PDB file of C-alpha atoms and ligand atoms in Angstrom:
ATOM      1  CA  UNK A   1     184.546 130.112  56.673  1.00 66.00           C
ATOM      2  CA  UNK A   2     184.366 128.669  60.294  1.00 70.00           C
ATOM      3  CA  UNK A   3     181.039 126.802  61.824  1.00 80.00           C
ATOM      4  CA  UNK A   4     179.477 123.747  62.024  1.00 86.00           C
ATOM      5  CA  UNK A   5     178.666 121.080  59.342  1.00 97.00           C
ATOM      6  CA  UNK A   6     176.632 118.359  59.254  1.00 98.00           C
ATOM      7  CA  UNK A   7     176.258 115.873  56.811  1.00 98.00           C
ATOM      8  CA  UNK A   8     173.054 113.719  56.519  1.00 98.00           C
ATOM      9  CA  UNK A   9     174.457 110.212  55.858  1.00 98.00           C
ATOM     10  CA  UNK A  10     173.716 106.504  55.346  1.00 96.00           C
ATOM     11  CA  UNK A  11     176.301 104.305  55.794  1.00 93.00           C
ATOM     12  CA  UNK A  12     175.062 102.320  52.770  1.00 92.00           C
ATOM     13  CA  UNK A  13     174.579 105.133  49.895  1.00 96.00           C
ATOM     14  CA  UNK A  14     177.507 105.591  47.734  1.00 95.00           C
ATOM     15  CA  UNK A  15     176.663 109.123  47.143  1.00 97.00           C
ATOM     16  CA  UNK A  16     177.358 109.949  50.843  1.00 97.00           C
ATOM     17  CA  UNK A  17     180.620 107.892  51.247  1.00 96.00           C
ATOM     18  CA  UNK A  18     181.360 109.740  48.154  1.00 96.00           C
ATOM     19  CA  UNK A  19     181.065 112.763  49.755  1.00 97.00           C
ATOM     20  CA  UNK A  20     182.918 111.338  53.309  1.00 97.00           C
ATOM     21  CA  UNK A  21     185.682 110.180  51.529  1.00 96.00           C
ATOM     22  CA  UNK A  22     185.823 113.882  49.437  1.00 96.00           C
ATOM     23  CA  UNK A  23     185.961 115.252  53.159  1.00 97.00           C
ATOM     24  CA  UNK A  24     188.855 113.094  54.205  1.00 97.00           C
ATOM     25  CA  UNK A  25     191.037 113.427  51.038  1.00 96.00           C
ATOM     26  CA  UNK A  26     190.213 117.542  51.586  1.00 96.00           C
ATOM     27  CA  UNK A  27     191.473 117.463  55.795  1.00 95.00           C
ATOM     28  CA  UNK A  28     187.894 118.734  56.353  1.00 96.00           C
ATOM     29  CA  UNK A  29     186.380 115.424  58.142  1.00 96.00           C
ATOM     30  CA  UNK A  30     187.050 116.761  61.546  1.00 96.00           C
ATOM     31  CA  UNK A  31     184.722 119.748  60.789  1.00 96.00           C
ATOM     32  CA  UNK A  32     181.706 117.267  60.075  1.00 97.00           C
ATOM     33  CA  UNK A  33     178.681 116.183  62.284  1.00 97.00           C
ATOM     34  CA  UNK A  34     177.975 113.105  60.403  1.00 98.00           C
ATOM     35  CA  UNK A  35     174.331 111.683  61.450  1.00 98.00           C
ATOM     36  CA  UNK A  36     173.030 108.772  59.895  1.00 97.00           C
ATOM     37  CA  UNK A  37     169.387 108.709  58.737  1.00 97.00           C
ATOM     38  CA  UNK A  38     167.812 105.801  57.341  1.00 96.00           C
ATOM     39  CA  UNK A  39     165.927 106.982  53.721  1.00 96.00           C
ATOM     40  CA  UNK A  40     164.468 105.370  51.215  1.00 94.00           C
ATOM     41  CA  UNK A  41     161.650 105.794  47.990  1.00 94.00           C
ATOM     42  CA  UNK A  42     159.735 103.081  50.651  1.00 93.00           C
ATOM     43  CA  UNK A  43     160.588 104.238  53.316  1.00 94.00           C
ATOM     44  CA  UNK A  44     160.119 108.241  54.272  1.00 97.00           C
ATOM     45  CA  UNK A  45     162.382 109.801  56.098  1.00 98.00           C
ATOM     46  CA  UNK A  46     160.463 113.163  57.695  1.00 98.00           C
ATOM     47  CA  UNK A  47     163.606 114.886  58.893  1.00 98.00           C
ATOM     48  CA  UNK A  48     165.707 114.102  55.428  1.00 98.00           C
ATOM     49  CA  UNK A  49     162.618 115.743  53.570  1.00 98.00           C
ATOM     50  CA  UNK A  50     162.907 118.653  56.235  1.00 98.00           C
ATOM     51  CA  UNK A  51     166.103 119.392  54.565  1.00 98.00           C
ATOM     52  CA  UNK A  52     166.079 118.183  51.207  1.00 98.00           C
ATOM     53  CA  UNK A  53     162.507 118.238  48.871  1.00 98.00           C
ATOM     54  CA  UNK A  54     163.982 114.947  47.086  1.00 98.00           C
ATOM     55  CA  UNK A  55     163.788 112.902  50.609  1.00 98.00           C
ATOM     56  CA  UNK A  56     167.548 111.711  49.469  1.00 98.00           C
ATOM     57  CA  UNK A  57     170.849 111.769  51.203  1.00 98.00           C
ATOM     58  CA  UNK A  58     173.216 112.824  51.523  1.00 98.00           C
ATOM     59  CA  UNK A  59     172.803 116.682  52.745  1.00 98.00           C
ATOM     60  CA  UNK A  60     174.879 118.954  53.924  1.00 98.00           C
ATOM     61  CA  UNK A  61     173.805 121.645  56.560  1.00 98.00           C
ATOM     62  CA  UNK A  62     175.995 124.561  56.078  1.00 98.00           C
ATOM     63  CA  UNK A  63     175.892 127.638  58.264  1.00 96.00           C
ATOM     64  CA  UNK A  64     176.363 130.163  55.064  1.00 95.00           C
ATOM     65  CA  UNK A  65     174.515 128.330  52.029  1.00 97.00           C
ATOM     66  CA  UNK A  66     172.089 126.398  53.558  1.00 97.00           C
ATOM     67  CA  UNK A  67     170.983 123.032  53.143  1.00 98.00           C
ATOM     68  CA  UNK A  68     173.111 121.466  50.187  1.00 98.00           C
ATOM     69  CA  UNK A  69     172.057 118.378  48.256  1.00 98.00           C
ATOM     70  CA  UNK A  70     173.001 116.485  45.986  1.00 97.00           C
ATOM     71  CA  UNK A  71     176.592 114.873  46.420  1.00 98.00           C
ATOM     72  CA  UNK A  72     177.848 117.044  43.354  1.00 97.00           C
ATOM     73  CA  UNK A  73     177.052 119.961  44.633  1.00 98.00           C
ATOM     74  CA  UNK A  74     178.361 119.365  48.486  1.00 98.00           C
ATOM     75  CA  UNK A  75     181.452 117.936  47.084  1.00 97.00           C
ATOM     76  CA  UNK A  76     181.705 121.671  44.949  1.00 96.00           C
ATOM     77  CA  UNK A  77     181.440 123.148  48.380  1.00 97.00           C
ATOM     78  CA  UNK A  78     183.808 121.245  49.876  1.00 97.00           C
ATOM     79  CA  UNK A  79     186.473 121.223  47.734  1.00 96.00           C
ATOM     80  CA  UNK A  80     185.972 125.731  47.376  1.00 95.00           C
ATOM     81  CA  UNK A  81     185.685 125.582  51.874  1.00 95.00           C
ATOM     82  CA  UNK A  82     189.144 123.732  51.526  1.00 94.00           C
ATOM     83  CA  UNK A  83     190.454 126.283  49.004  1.00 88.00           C
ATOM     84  CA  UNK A  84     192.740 124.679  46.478  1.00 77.00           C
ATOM     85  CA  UNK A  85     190.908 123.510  44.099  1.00 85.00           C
ATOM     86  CA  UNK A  86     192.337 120.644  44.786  1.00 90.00           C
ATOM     87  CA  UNK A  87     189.453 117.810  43.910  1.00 94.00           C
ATOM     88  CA  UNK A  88     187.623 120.032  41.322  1.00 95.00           C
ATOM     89  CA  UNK A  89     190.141 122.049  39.258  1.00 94.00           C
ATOM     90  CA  UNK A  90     189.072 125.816  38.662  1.00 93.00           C
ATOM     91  CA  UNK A  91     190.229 125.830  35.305  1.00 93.00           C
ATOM     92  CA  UNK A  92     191.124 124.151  32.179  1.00 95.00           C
ATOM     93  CA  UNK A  93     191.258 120.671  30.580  1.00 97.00           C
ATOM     94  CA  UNK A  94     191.743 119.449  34.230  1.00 95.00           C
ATOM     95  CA  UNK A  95     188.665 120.192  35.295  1.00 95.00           C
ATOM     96  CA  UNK A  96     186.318 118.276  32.703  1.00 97.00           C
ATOM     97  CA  UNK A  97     188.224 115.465  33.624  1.00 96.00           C
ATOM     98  CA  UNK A  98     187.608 115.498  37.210  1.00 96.00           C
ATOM     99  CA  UNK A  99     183.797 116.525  36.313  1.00 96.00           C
ATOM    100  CA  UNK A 100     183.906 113.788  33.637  1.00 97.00           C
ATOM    101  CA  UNK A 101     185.474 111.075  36.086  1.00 95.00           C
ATOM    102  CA  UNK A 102     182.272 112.034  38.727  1.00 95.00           C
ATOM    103  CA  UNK A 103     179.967 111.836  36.435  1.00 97.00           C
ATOM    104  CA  UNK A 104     181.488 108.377  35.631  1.00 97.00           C
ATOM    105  CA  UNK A 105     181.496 107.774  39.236  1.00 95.00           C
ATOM    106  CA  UNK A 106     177.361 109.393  39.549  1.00 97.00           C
ATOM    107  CA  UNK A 107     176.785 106.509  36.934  1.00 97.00           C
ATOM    108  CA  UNK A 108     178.222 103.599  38.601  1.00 96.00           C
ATOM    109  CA  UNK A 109     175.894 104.499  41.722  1.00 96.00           C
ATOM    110  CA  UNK A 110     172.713 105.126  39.585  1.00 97.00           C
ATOM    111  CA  UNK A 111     173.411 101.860  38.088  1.00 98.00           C
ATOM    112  CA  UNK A 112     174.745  99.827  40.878  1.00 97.00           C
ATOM    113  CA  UNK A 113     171.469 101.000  42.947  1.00 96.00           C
ATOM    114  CA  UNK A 114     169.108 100.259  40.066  1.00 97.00           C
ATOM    115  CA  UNK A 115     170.745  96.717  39.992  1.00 97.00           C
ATOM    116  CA  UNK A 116     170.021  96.530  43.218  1.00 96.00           C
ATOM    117  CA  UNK A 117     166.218  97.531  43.554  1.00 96.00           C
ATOM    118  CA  UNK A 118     166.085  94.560  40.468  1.00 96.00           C
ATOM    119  CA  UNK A 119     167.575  91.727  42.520  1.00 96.00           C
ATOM    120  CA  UNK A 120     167.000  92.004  45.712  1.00 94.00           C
ATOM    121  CA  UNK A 121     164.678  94.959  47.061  1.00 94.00           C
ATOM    122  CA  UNK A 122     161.750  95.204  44.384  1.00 95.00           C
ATOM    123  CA  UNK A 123     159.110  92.220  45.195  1.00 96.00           C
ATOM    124  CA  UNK A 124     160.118  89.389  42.923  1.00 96.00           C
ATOM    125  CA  UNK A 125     157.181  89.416  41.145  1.00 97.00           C
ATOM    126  CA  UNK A 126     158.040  92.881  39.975  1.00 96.00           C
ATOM    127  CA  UNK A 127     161.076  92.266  38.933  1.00 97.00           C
ATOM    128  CA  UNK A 128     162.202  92.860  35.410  1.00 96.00           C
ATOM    129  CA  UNK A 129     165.698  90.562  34.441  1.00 96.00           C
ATOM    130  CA  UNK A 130     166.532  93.033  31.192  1.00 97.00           C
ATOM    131  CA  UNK A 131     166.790  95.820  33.193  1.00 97.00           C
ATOM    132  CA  UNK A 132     169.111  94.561  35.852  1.00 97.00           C
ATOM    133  CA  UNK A 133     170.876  92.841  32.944  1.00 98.00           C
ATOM    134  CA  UNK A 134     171.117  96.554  30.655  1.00 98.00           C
ATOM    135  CA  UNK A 135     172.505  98.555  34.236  1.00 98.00           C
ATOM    136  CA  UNK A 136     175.146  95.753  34.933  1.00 98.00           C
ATOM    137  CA  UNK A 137     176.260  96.007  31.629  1.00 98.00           C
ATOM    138  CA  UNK A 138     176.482  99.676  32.561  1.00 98.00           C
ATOM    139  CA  UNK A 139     178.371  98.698  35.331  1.00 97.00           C
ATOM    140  CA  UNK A 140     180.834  96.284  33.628  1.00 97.00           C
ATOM    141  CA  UNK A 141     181.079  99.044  30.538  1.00 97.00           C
ATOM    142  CA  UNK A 142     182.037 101.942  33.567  1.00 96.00           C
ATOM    143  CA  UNK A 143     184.402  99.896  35.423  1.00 94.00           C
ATOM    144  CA  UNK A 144     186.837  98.947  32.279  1.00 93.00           C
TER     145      UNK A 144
HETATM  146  N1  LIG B   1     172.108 112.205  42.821  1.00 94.89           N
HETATM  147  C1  LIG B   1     172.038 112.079  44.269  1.00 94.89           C
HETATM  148  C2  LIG B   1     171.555 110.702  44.609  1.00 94.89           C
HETATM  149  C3  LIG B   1     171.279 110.538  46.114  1.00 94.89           C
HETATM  150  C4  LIG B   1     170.514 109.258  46.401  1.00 94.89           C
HETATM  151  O1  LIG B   1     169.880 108.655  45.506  1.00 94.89           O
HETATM  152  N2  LIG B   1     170.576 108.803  47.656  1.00 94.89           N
HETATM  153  C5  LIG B   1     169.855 107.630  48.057  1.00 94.89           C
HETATM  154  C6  LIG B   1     170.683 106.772  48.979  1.00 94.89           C
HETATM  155  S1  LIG B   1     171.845 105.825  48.031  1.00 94.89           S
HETATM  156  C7  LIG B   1     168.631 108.058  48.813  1.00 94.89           C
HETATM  157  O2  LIG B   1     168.727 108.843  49.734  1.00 94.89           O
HETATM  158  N3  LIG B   1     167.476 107.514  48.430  1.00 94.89           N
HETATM  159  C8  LIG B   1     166.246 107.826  49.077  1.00 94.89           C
HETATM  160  C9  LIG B   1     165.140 107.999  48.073  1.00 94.89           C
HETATM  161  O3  LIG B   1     165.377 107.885  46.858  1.00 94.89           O
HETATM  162  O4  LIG B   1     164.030 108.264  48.521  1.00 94.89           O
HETATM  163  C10 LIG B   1     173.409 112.386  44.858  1.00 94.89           C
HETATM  164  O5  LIG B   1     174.398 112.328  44.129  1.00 94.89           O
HETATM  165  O6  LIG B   1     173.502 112.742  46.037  1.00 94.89           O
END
């Protein structure tokens, strides 16, 4: 499959690096239009909701299945455009343990960004300590 992609991307979301870095290790980098686009539950971002109903990056505009959200899904496609297999094996014990190892890796963002909203972006007066604590134990749990 030839044609452009372009990946709706902020520099700061794990979920799109994810997917950059999935790009890279596949040789398909040079085939994406990466545009950055500033997104957040504060802070609407009209043309990411153009593309995606959740207002979230990252996206990927593809010319033969559309627009593709979330990073799970785009790294799918990538990995099938490449052709191997090679991130996501097709078959077999192998592939619950690369699905296993992204969920892993889905966690450590959900929890890293819920830290996150708990110490530093949620008004301090609306901040709740046990749940920053209960998501870095996540964290700490996740990374050994
Ligand atoms: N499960 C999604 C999560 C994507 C996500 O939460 N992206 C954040 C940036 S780190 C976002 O765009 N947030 C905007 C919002 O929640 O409104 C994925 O894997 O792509």
């Amino acid at each position: 499959m030839s044609g452009k992609l372009t990946l709706l991307y902020q520099s700061h979301s794990p979920y799109a690096r994810k997917v950059l870095v999935c790009a890279h290790e596949l040789g398909l980098a040079d085939r994406l239009d990466v545009i950055h686009h500033e997104t957040s539950p504060t802070n609407r971002n009209d043309a990411v909701f153009a593309q995606n109903p959740l207002g979230k990056v990252p996206v990927l505009l593809t010319p033969d299945a559309g627009a593709l959200f979330d990073s799970v899904v785009i790294c799918d496609y990538l990995d099938r455009l490449a052709g191997q297999g090679t991130l996501i094996p097709r078959e077999g014990p192998a592939r619950y343990q690369a699905l296993r190892l992204q969920a892993l890796a889905q966690g450590l963002c959900d929890a890293g960004i819920a830290v996150r909203w708990e110490t530093e972006r949620r008004p301090e007066v609306l901040r709740y300590p046990p749940l920053a604590e209960g998501q870095t134990t996540k964290l700490l749990e996740a990374y050994d």
